Structures are given as C-alpha cells and as structure tokens.
Short mmCIF file of C-alpha atoms in Angstrom, two decimals:
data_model
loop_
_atom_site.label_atom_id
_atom_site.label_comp_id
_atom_site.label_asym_id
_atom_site.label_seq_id
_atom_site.Cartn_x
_atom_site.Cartn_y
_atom_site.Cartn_z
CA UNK T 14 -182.69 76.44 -11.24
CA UNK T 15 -179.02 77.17 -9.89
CA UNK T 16 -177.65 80.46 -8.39
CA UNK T 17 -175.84 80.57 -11.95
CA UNK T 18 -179.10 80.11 -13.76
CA UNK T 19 -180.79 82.34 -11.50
CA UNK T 20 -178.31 85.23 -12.42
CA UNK T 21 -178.55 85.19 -16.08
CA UNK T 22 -182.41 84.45 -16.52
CA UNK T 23 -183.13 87.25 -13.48
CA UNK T 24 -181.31 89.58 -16.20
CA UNK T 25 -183.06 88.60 -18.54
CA UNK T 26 -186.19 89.16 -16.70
CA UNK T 27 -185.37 92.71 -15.30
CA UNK T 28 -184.92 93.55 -19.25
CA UNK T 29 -188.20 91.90 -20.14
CA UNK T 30 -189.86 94.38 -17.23
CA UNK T 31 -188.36 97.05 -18.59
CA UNK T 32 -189.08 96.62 -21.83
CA UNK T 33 -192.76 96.34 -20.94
CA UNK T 34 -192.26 99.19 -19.30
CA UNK T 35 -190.76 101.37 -21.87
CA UNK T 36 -193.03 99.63 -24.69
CA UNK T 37 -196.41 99.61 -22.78
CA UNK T 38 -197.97 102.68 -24.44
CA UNK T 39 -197.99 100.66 -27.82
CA UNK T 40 -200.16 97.93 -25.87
CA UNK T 41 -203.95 97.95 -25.93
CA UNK T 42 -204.77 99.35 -22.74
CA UNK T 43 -207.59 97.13 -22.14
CA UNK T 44 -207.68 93.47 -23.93
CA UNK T 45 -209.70 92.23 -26.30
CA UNK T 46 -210.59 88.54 -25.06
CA UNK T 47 -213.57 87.01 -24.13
CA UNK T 48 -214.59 84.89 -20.70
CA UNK T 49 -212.68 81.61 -20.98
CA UNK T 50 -210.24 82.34 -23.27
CA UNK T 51 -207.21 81.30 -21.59
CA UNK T 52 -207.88 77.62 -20.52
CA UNK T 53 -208.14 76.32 -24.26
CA UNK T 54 -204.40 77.74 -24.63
CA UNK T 55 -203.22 75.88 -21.52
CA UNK T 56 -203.00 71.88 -20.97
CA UNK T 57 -205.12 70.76 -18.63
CA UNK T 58 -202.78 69.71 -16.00
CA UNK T 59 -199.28 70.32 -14.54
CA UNK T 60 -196.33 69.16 -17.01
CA UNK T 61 -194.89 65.99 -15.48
CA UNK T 62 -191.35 66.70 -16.60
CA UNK T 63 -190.17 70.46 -16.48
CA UNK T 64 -190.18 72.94 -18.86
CA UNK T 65 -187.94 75.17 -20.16
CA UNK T 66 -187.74 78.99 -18.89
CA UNK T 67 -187.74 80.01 -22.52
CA UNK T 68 -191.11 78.33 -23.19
CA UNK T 69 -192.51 80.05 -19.91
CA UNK T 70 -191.56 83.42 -21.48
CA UNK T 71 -192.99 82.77 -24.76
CA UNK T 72 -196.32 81.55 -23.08
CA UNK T 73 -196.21 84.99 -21.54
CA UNK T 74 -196.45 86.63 -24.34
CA UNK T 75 -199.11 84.26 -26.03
CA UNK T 76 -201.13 83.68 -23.38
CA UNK T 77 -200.98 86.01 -20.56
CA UNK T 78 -200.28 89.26 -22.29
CA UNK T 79 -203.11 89.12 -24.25
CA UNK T 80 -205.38 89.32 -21.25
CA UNK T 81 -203.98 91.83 -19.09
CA UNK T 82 -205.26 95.23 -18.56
CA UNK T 83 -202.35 97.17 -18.37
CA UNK T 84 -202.92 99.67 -15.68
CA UNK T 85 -199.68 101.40 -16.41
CA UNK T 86 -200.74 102.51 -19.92
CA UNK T 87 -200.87 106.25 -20.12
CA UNK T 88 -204.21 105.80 -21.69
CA UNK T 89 -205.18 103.75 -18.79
CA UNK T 90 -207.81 106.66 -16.85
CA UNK T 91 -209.99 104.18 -14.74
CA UNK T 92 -210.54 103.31 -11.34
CA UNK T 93 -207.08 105.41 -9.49
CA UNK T 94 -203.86 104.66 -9.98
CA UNK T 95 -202.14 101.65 -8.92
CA UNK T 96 -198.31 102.54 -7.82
CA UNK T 97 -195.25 101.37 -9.64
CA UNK T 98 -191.86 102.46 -9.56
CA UNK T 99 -188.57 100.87 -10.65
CA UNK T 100 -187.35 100.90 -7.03
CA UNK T 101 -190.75 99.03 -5.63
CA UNK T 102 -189.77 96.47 -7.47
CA UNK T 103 -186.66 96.10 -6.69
CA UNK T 104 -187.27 96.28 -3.21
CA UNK T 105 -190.41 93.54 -3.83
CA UNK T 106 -187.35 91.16 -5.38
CA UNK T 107 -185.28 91.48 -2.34
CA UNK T 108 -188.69 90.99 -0.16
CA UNK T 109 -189.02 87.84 -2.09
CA UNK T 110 -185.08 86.15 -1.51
CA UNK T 111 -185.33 87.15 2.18
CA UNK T 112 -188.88 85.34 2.24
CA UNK T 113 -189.41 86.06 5.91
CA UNK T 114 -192.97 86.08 7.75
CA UNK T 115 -192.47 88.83 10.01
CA UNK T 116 -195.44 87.93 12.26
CA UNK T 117 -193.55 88.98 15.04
CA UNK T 118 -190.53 90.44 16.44
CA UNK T 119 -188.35 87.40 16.89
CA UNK T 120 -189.20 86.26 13.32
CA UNK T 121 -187.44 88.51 11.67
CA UNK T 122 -186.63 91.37 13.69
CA UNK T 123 -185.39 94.29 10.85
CA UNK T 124 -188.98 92.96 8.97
CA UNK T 125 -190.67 94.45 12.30
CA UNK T 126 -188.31 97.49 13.33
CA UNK T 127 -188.51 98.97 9.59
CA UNK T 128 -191.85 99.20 9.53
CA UNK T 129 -192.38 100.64 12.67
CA UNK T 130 -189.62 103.29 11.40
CA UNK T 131 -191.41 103.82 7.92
CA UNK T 132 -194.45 104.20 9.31
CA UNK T 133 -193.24 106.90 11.32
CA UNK T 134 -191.69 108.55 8.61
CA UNK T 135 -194.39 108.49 6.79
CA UNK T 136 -196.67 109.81 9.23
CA UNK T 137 -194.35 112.89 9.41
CA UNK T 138 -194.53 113.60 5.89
CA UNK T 139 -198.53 113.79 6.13
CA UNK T 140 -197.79 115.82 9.52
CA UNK T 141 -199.94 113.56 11.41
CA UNK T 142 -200.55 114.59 14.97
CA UNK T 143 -197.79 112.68 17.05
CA UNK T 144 -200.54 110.89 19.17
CA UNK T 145 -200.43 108.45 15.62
CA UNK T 146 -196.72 108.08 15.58
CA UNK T 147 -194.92 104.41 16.99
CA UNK T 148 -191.74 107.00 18.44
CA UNK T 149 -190.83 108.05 21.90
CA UNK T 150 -193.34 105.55 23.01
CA UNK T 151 -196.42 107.35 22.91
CA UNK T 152 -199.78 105.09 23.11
CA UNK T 153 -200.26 105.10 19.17
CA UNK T 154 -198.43 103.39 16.07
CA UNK T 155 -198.49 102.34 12.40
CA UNK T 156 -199.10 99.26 10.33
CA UNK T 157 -199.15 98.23 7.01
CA UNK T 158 -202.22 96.36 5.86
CA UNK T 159 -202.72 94.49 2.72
CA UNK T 160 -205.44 97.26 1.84
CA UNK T 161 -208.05 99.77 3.05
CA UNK T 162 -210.70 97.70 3.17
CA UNK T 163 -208.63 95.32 5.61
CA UNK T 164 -207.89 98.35 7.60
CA UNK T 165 -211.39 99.50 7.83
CA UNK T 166 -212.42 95.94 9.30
CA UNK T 167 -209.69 96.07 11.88
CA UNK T 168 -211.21 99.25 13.04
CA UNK T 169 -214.68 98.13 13.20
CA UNK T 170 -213.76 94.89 14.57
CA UNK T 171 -211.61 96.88 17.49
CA UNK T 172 -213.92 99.09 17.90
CA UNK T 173 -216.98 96.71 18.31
CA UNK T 174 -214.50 94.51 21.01
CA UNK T 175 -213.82 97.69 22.77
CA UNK T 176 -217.46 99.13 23.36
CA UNK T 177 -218.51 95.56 24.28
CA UNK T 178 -215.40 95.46 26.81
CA UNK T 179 -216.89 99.01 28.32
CA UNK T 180 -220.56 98.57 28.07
CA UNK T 181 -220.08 94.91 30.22
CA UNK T 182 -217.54 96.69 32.41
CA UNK T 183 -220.65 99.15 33.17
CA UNK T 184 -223.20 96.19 33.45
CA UNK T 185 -221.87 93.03 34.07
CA UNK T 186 -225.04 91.63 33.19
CA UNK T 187 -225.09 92.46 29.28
CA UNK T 188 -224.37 89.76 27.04
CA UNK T 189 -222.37 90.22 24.11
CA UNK T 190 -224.80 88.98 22.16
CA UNK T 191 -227.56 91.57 23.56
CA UNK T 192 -224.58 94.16 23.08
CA UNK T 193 -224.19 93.07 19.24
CA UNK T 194 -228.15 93.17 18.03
CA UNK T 195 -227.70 96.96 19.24
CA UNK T 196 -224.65 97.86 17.99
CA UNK T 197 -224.65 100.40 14.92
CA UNK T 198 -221.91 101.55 12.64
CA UNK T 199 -222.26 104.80 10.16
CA UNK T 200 -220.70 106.08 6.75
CA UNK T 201 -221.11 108.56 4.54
CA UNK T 202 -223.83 107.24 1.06
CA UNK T 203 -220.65 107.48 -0.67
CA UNK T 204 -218.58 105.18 1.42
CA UNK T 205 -216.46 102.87 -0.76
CA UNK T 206 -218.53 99.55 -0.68
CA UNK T 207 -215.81 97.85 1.50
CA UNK T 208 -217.21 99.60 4.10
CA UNK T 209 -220.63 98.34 3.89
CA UNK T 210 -218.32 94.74 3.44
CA UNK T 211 -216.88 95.38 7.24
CA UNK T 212 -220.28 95.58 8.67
CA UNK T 213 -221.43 92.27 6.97
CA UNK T 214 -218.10 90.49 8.17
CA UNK T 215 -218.38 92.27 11.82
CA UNK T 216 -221.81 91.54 12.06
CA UNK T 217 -223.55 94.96 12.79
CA UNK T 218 -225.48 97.44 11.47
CA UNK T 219 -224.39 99.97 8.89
CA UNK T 220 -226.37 103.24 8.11
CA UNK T 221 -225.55 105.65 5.33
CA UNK T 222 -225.69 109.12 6.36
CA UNK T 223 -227.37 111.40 3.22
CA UNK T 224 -223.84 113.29 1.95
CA UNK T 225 -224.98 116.82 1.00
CA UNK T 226 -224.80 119.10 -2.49
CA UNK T 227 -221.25 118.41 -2.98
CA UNK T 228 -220.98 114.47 -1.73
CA UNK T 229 -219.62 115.29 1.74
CA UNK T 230 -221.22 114.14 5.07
CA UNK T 231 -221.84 116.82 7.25
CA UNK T 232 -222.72 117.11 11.17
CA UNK T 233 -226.31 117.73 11.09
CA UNK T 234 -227.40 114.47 8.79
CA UNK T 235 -224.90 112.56 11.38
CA UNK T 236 -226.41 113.96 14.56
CA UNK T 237 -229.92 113.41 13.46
CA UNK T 238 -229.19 109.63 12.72
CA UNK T 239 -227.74 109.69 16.12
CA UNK T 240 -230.66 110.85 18.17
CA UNK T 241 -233.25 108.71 16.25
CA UNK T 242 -230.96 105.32 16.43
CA UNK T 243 -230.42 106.51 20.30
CA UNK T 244 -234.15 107.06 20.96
CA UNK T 245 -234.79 103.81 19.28
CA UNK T 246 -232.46 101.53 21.62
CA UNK T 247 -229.34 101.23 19.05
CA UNK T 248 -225.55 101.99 20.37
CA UNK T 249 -223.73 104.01 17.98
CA UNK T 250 -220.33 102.76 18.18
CA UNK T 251 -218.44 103.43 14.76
CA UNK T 252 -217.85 105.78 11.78
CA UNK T 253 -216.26 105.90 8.64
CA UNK T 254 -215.51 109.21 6.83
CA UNK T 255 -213.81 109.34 3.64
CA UNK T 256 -211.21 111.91 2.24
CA UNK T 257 -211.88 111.24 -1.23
CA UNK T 258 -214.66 109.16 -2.25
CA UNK T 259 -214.46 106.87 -5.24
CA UNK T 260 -217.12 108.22 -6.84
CA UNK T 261 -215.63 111.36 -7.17
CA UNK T 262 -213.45 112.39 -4.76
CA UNK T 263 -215.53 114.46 -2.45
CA UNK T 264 -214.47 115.06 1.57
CA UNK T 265 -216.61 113.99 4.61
CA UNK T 266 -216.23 117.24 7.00
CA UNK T 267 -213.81 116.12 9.33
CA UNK T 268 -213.79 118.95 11.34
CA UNK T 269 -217.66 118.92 11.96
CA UNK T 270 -217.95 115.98 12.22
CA UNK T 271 -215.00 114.90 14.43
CA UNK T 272 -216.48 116.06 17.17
CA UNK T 273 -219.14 114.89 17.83
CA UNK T 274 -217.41 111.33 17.11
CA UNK T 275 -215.76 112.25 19.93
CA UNK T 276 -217.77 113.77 22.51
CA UNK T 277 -220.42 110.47 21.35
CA UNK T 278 -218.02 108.01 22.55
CA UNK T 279 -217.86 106.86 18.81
CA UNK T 280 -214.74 105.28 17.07
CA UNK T 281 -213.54 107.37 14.01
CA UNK T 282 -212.39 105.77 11.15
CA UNK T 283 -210.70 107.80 8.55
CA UNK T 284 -210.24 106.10 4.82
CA UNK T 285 -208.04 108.32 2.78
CA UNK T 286 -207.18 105.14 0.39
CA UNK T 287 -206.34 107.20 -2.89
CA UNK T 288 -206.56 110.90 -1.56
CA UNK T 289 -204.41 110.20 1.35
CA UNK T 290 -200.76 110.43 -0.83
CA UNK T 291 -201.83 113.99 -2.00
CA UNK T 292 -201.01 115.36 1.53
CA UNK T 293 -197.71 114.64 1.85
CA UNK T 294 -197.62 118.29 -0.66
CA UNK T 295 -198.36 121.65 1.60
CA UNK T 296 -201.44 122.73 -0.36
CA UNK T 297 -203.19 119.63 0.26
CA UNK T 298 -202.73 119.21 3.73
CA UNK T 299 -205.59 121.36 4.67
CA UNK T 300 -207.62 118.31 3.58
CA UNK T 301 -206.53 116.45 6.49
CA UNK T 302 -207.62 118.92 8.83
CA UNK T 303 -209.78 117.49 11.47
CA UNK T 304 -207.88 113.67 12.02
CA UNK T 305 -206.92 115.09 15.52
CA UNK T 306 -210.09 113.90 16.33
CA UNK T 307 -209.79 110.36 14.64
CA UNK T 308 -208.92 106.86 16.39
CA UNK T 309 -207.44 105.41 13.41
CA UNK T 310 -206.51 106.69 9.74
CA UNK T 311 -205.92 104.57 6.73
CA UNK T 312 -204.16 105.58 3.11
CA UNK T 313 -202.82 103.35 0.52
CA UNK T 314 -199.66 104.25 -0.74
CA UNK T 315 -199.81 101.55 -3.35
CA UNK T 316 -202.36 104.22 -5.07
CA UNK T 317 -200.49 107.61 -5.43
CA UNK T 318 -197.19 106.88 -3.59
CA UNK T 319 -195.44 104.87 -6.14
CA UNK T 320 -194.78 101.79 -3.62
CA UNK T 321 -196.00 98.65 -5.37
CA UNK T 322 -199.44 96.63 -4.23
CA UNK T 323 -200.19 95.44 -1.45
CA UNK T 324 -198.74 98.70 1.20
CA UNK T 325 -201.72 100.13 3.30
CA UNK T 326 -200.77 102.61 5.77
CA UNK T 327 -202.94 102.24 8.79
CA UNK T 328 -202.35 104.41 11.90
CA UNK T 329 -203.93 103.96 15.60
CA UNK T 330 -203.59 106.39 18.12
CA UNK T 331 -204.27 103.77 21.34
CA UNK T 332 -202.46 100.49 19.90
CA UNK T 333 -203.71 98.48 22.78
CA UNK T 334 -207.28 99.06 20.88
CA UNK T 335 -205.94 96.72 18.13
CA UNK T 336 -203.90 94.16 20.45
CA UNK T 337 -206.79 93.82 22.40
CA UNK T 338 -209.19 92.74 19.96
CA UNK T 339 -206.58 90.30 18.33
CA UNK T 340 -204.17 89.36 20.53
CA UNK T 341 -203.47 85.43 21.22
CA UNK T 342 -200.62 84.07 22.28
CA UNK T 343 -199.58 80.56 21.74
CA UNK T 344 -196.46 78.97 22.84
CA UNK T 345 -195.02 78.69 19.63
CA UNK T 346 -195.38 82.52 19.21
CA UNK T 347 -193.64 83.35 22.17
CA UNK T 348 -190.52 84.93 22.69
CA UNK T 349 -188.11 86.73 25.07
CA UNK T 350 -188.78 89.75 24.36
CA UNK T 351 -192.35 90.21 23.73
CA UNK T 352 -193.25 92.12 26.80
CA UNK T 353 -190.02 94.57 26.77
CA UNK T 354 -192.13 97.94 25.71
CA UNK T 355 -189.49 98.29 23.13
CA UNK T 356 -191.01 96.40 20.28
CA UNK T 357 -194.62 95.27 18.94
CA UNK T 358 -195.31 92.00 17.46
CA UNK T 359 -197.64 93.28 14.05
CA UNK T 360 -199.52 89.58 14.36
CA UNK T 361 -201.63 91.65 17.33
CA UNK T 362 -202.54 94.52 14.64
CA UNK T 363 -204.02 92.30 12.11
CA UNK T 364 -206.55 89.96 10.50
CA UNK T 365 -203.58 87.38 9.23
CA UNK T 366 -200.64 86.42 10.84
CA UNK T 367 -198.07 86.04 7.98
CA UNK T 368 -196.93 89.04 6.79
CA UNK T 369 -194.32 90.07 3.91
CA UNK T 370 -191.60 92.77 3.87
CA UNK T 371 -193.42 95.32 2.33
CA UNK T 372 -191.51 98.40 4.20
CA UNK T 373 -188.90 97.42 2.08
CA UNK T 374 -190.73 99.07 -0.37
CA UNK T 375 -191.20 102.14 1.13
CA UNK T 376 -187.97 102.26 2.59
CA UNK T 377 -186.61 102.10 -1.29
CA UNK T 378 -188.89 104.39 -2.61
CA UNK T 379 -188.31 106.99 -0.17
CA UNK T 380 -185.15 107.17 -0.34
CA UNK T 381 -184.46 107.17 -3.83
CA UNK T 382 -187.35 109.61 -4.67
CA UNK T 383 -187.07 111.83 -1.34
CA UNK T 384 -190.21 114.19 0.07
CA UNK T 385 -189.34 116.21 -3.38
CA UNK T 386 -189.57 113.84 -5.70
CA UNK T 387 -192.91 112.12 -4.46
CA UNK T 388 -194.45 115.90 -4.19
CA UNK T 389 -193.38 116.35 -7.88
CA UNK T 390 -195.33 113.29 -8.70
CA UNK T 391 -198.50 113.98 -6.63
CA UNK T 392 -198.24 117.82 -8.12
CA UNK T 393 -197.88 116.45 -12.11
CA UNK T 394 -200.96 114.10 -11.96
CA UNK T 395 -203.20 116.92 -10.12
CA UNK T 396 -202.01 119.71 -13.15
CA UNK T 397 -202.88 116.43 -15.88
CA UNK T 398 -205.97 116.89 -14.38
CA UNK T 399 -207.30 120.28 -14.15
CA UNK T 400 -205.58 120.04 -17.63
CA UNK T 401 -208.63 117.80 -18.97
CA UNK T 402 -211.27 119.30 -17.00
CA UNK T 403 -210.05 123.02 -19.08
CA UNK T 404 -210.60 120.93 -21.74
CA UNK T 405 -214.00 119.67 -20.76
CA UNK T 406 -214.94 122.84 -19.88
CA UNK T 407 -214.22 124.72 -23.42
CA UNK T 408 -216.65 121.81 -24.85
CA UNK T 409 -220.09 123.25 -24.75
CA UNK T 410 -221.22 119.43 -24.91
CA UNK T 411 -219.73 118.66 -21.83
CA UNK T 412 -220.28 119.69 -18.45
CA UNK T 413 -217.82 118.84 -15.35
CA UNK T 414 -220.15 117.34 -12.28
CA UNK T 415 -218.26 118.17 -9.08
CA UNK T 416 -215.11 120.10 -8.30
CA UNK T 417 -212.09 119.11 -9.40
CA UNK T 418 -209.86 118.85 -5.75
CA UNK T 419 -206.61 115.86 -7.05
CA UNK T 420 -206.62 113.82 -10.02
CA UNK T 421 -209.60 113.05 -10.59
CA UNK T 422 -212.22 114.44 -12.82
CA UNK T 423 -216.00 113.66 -12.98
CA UNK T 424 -217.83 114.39 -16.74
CA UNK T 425 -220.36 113.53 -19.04
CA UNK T 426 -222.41 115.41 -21.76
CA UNK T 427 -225.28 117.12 -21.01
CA UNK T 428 -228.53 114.96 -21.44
CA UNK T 429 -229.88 111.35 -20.94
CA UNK T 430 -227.90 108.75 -18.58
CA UNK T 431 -228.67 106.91 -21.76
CA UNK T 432 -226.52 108.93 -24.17
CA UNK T 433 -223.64 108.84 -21.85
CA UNK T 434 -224.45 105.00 -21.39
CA UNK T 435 -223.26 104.77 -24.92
CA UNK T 436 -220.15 106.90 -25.01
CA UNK T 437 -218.48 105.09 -22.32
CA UNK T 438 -219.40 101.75 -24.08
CA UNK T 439 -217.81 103.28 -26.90
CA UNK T 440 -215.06 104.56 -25.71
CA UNK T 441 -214.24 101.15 -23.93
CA UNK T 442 -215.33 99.06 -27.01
CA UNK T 443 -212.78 101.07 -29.03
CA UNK T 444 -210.02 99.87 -26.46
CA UNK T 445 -207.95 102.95 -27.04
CA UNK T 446 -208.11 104.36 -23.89
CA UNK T 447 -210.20 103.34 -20.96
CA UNK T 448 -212.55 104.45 -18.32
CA UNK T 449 -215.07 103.54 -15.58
CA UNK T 450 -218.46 105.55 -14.76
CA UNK T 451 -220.24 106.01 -11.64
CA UNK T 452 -223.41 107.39 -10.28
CA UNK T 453 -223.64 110.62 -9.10
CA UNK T 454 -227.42 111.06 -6.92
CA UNK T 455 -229.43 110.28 -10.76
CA UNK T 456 -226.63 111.03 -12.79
CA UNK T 457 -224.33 108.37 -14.99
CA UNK T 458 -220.84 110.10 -15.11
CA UNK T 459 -217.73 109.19 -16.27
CA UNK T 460 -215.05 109.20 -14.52
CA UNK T 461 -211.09 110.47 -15.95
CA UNK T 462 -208.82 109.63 -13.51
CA UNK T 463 -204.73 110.41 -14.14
CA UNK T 464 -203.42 107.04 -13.02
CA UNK T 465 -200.13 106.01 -15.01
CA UNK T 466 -196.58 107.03 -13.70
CA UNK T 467 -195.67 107.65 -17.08
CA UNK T 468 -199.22 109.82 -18.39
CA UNK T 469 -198.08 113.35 -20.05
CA UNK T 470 -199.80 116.05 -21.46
CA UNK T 471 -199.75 114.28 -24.79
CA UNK T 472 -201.59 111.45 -23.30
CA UNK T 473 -204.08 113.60 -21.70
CA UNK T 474 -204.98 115.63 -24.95
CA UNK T 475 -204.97 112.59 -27.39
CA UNK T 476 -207.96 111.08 -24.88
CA UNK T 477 -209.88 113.98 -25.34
CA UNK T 478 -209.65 114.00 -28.71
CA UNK T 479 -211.12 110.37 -29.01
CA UNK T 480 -213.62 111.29 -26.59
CA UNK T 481 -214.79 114.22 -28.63
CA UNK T 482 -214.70 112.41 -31.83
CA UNK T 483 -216.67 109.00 -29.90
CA UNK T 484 -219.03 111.54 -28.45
CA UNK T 485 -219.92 113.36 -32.01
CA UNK T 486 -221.04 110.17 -33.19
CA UNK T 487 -223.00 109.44 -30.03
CA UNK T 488 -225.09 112.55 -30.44
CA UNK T 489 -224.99 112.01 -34.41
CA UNK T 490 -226.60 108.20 -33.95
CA UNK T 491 -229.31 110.30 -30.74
CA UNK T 492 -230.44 112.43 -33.37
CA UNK T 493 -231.06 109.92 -36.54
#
C-alpha cells in the first residue's frame, strides 16, 4: 500500500468508523456466537499472495463483527465505561504514523515532554496537591501506565524495594530474603482483584481488611490488623484504598485512614480507576479528600475521560521511589542529557520499556472538549443514573443495595440470590441490553452501570422496561 492508496482507503476507513459509530445502537449489544466460532470462517494459515483491502473489509463484517461486544452500545450497562471520542482516535492515528517508542527522552523527545505537561494538566483539573505535579521541579510527577492494575504493581513493587533499602540501611545484617517472608501488604475486601494480582507477582503477603456497612475500609479494622501482624513479626509496608470499588462503587476513608498510613511508615496506594474522572467536576472533589496523605494515586482516564484505551494516569509524589526500584542503565540507553534535572526518562517509571504516544490523546481530547465539556460528560452519565435508580426505586419489586455516589447503580429484587440468578441470565440471554452482577457480603446484585458516550434518557428508560417485563416473568416462572 502507497501513500496514494493509503489516502483513499484511510477515507474510506474513517467513514466505516463512523458509520459504526452512528449505526451501533441497531447492533446486538452482546453477540450471539459460541466458543470457537471464528476459526472455521478463517483459513488456516497466512495467504501466500496478498489480498485485497476490499476482502479485508468484507471479512470484517462476516467474521469479526459478529463477535464483538460492542461496548459503545447505549444498551451496553456492564462492567464501566470504556472511553471513546472522535478526537482519541484521531490522535491514536497520528500516534500510530509517528510510531515512536518514547522510552526515553532522546527517543523521541515531544513523546516525553507532552506527557510530563498532560500529566500536569491533568493533575490540576483533579486539584491534586502540587507535591504530585512534574512542574517547578518539585520531588513528584506523572505517568501514564497501560492500566491500574500496572500502576498498582509499580507501587507495590517500589514500595517493597524501598522498605527493604531502609530496613538493611538500619541492619545491615537483614537479608532481603528474611525482609520479604515478613513483608505484608493490605486492601480493602473489596479491592479490585488486580490488587490481590500485585501481591502474587511481588511476592508478599496481602490481607483484606473487613470494609464496614457501606463497603468502605475504615481506621479501626486497619489498625487492628496492624497491631496483630506487628505483634506477630510481619512488616506492614503497603496499602491500597479504593475510591470506587467495582463492586459498587463504595470509598475507602481516606481521611482516616491516611494517617495512620503515614505515621506507620506505610506506602499509600490510591486506585481511583473508574471514579477518579468524576473529580475533575466541583461536587465530586470532596471524594478525593484525604490523597494529601497518599504516595502515589492512580485513575484511568480511558474509563470516564473519553481518551481511548490504554491511558492510566499514575501520580508519585517522590519520583526517585519509582527510578529507584527500576532504574538500569545500559549503554545503548544512554544519552546526553539524562542527568540534566530538566527531563525524566519514563523507562525508570515502569514495568516495560516501550512505550506509545498516548498523551497525544489527552492532549486532543482536552483541547477540543475543554474542563467544560468533560464536566458536562461526567455530570450527564451521573443524572442517567440516579435517573434509573428513581426508577428502581418506584418498583416495589426492586430494592437499590448501596448508595448511589457516580454512575453506577447496584439492584436486584427482593428475595433469593437464586431469583436474581435468573433475571440477569435472562436479561443477558435476551441480548438486548447487557449487564454484569456482583456480590455484595451474601447478596447477588446486579449491577447498571451508564457506560456509552452516546446513552440518553431514552436508552436508560427502554432498559428498565425490559428489565421489568424479564423480571415479571422471573417471579411468574418462582411462583408456578
């Protein structure tokens, strides 16, 4: 393929986007295949002489289509959203053509200076304490990670290198092996499971601290762990809290238990991964309250931000906490200006050392959205949702399990696990709309989370609707 060629089939491929795009409510949100289906419908090896584009595109439709999950469908309420915007895109194009692997500085130096800018700018929107920002060098920064569950082994790995560094500093004599078998790491019970991932992959041990009556970890369950891990030998060294649990959405107590992070010598992770967007908006930013006392903090703005997978804003606020846990310099990685104090080489901050573009993104999306324009957004999906939970609500059927905080709300009728077992299987057998449940302490819930850039009030009621009518034959088929 020619620059010519490239020009008119890229056309033709920005219309075939956009045409999903427009066209994706008339879609099945979730596909109707079975495990397998797709190698039948492919040869078995590579073509030895090339194909044409136009085959490609009609193999798109007849073979890939058909098993996707479109997870920009208005009807499309599981999980959280996944960000998409016309100008991510765009910006993910022009990531691809400049192709550069901005491990450090010197390879590409705008791919390194933009994201230390966009990172900033983005920590000002979330008023972040200025001990986080990469300006007027101060001791802290921001990187992009691929996700939040990268991010959250980056801290635990820096973490785990730093109290090793201190506790053999103190007695020469430790091992870091005799360090390691002691070494303990805590999260809330509702921790994403990436968190309980980290500790497998850092090697330590990970206890969950009982969340109280509304899913939030509070300072007395995490001070009691403390003195009985202490008494028995263990170092705590490391703690996760989460702004927004994926079960449903609930807040560790930052401001208890921030402190005690701190005056325990502990590392505090913050994970914010789908929550974290939400504070960019005044009313929300009260949910932040309390990361003053955090080492690092972790969103994804490829959730709620409209900036295309993979962007995961991770912020430090003692960089030299992530260089020194990764840092290795090789020849061939060296350059002039490495050790200048004006620039940071993001290989340092990191599990990988390639790295794409991806402020780009942001830099596109903020622009052509502004501060406004990303509130509006945030502000629309959080109204979608107290708009279904008043609908809920009015249902005598129904009953709403926690408090509804963003955009996400947490349901089920009242009765068996079993009965609500069954609507969800209906609901996702029907392929209309589609959801996923969680557990809630001994409850099965189901979970309606506003996800689409393009979900409206119309959306939102026609859902409830099939979930009322799914649900009256649920209760009709309990009763027979």
């Amino acid at each position: 393929m020619n620059a010519s060629e490239f020009r008119r089939r890229g056309k033709e491929m920005v219309d075939y986007v956009a045409n999903y795009m427009e066209g994706i409510e008339g879609r099945q949100v979730y596909p109707d295949v079975e495990p397998g289906y797709l190698r039948p419908l492919i040869p078995a090896a590579a073509p030895q002489e090339p194909d044409t584009f136009e085959d490609i595109i009609n193999d798109v439709e007849k073979i890939i289509m058909p098993g996707v999950t479109h997870w920009h469908s208005p009807y499309f309420f599981a999980y959280f959203p996944t960000a998409s915007s016309y100008p991510a895109m765009l910006a993910d194009m022009l990531c691809g053509a400049i192709g550069c692997i901005g491990f450090s500085w010197a390879a590409s130096p705008a791919c390194t200076e933009l994201e230390t800018v966009m990172m900033d700018w983005l920590g000002k929107m979330l008023e972040l304490p200025k001990a986080f920002l990469n300006e007027k060098a101060g001791e802290g920064g921001g990187v992009i990670q691929g996700s939040a569950s990268e991010a959250t082994l980056v801290a635990l790995l820096a973490a785990r290198t730093k109290v090793i560094h201190r506790l053999q500093a103190a007695s020469p004599e430790l091992t870091q092996a005799a360090i390691m078998e002691k070494l303990v790491a805590y999260s809330s019970d509702q921790a994403h499971s990436s968190v309980e991932r980290a500790g497998l992959i850092g090697g330590v041990k990970l206890k969950a601290i009982p969340s109280d009556g509304n899913f939030a970890m509070r300072a007395s369950a995490l001070q009691e762990a403390l003195e009985r891990d202490k008494a028995a030998g263990l170092i705590p060294f490391f703690m996760v809290a989460t702004l927004g649990t994926t079960t449903c959405c609930s807040f560790d107590n930052l401001l208890e238990v921030g402190p005690i992070c701190n005056k325990e010598d502990i590392w505090l992770h913050v994970d914010a991964a789908y929550a974290g967007s939400a504070f960019i908006c005044p009313e929300f930013r009260h949910l932040l309250n309390g990361v003053e006392f955090a080492d690092s903090f972790n969103f994804n703005p490829h959730k709620w931000l409209l900036v295309n997978f993979d962007c995961s804003a991770m912020w430090v606020k003692k960089r030299t906490d992530l260089t020194g846990a990764f840092r290795l310099d090789p020849t061939y990685l060296k350059h002039s200006h490495q050790d200048s104090g004006l620039i940071t080489d993001y290989r340092h901050w990191q599990i990988p050392l390639g790295r794409r573009f991806r402020s780009l993104k942001m830099w596109f999306v903020f622009r052509m959205y502004g501060v406004k324009g990303l509130q509006a957004y945030i502000r629309k999906h959080v109204q979608l949702s107290h708009e279904f939970e008043s609908l809920v609500r009015q249902d005598p059927r129904f009953e709403i399990c926690v408090e509804v905080i963003l955009g996400l709300v947490c349901f089920r009728l009242k009765g068996s696990n079993k009965v609500n077992e069954a609507l969800l299987q209906r609901i996702n057998s029907a392929k209309k709309i589609h959801l996923v449940p969680c557990h809630l302490r001994d409850k099965f819930v189901l979970r309606f989370a506003i996800c689409s850039r393009t979900v409206e009030s119309a959306h939102v009621q026609r859902a409830w609707e099939h979930i009322k009518e799914l649900a009256a034959d649920v209760l009709r088929a309990e009763r027979e």
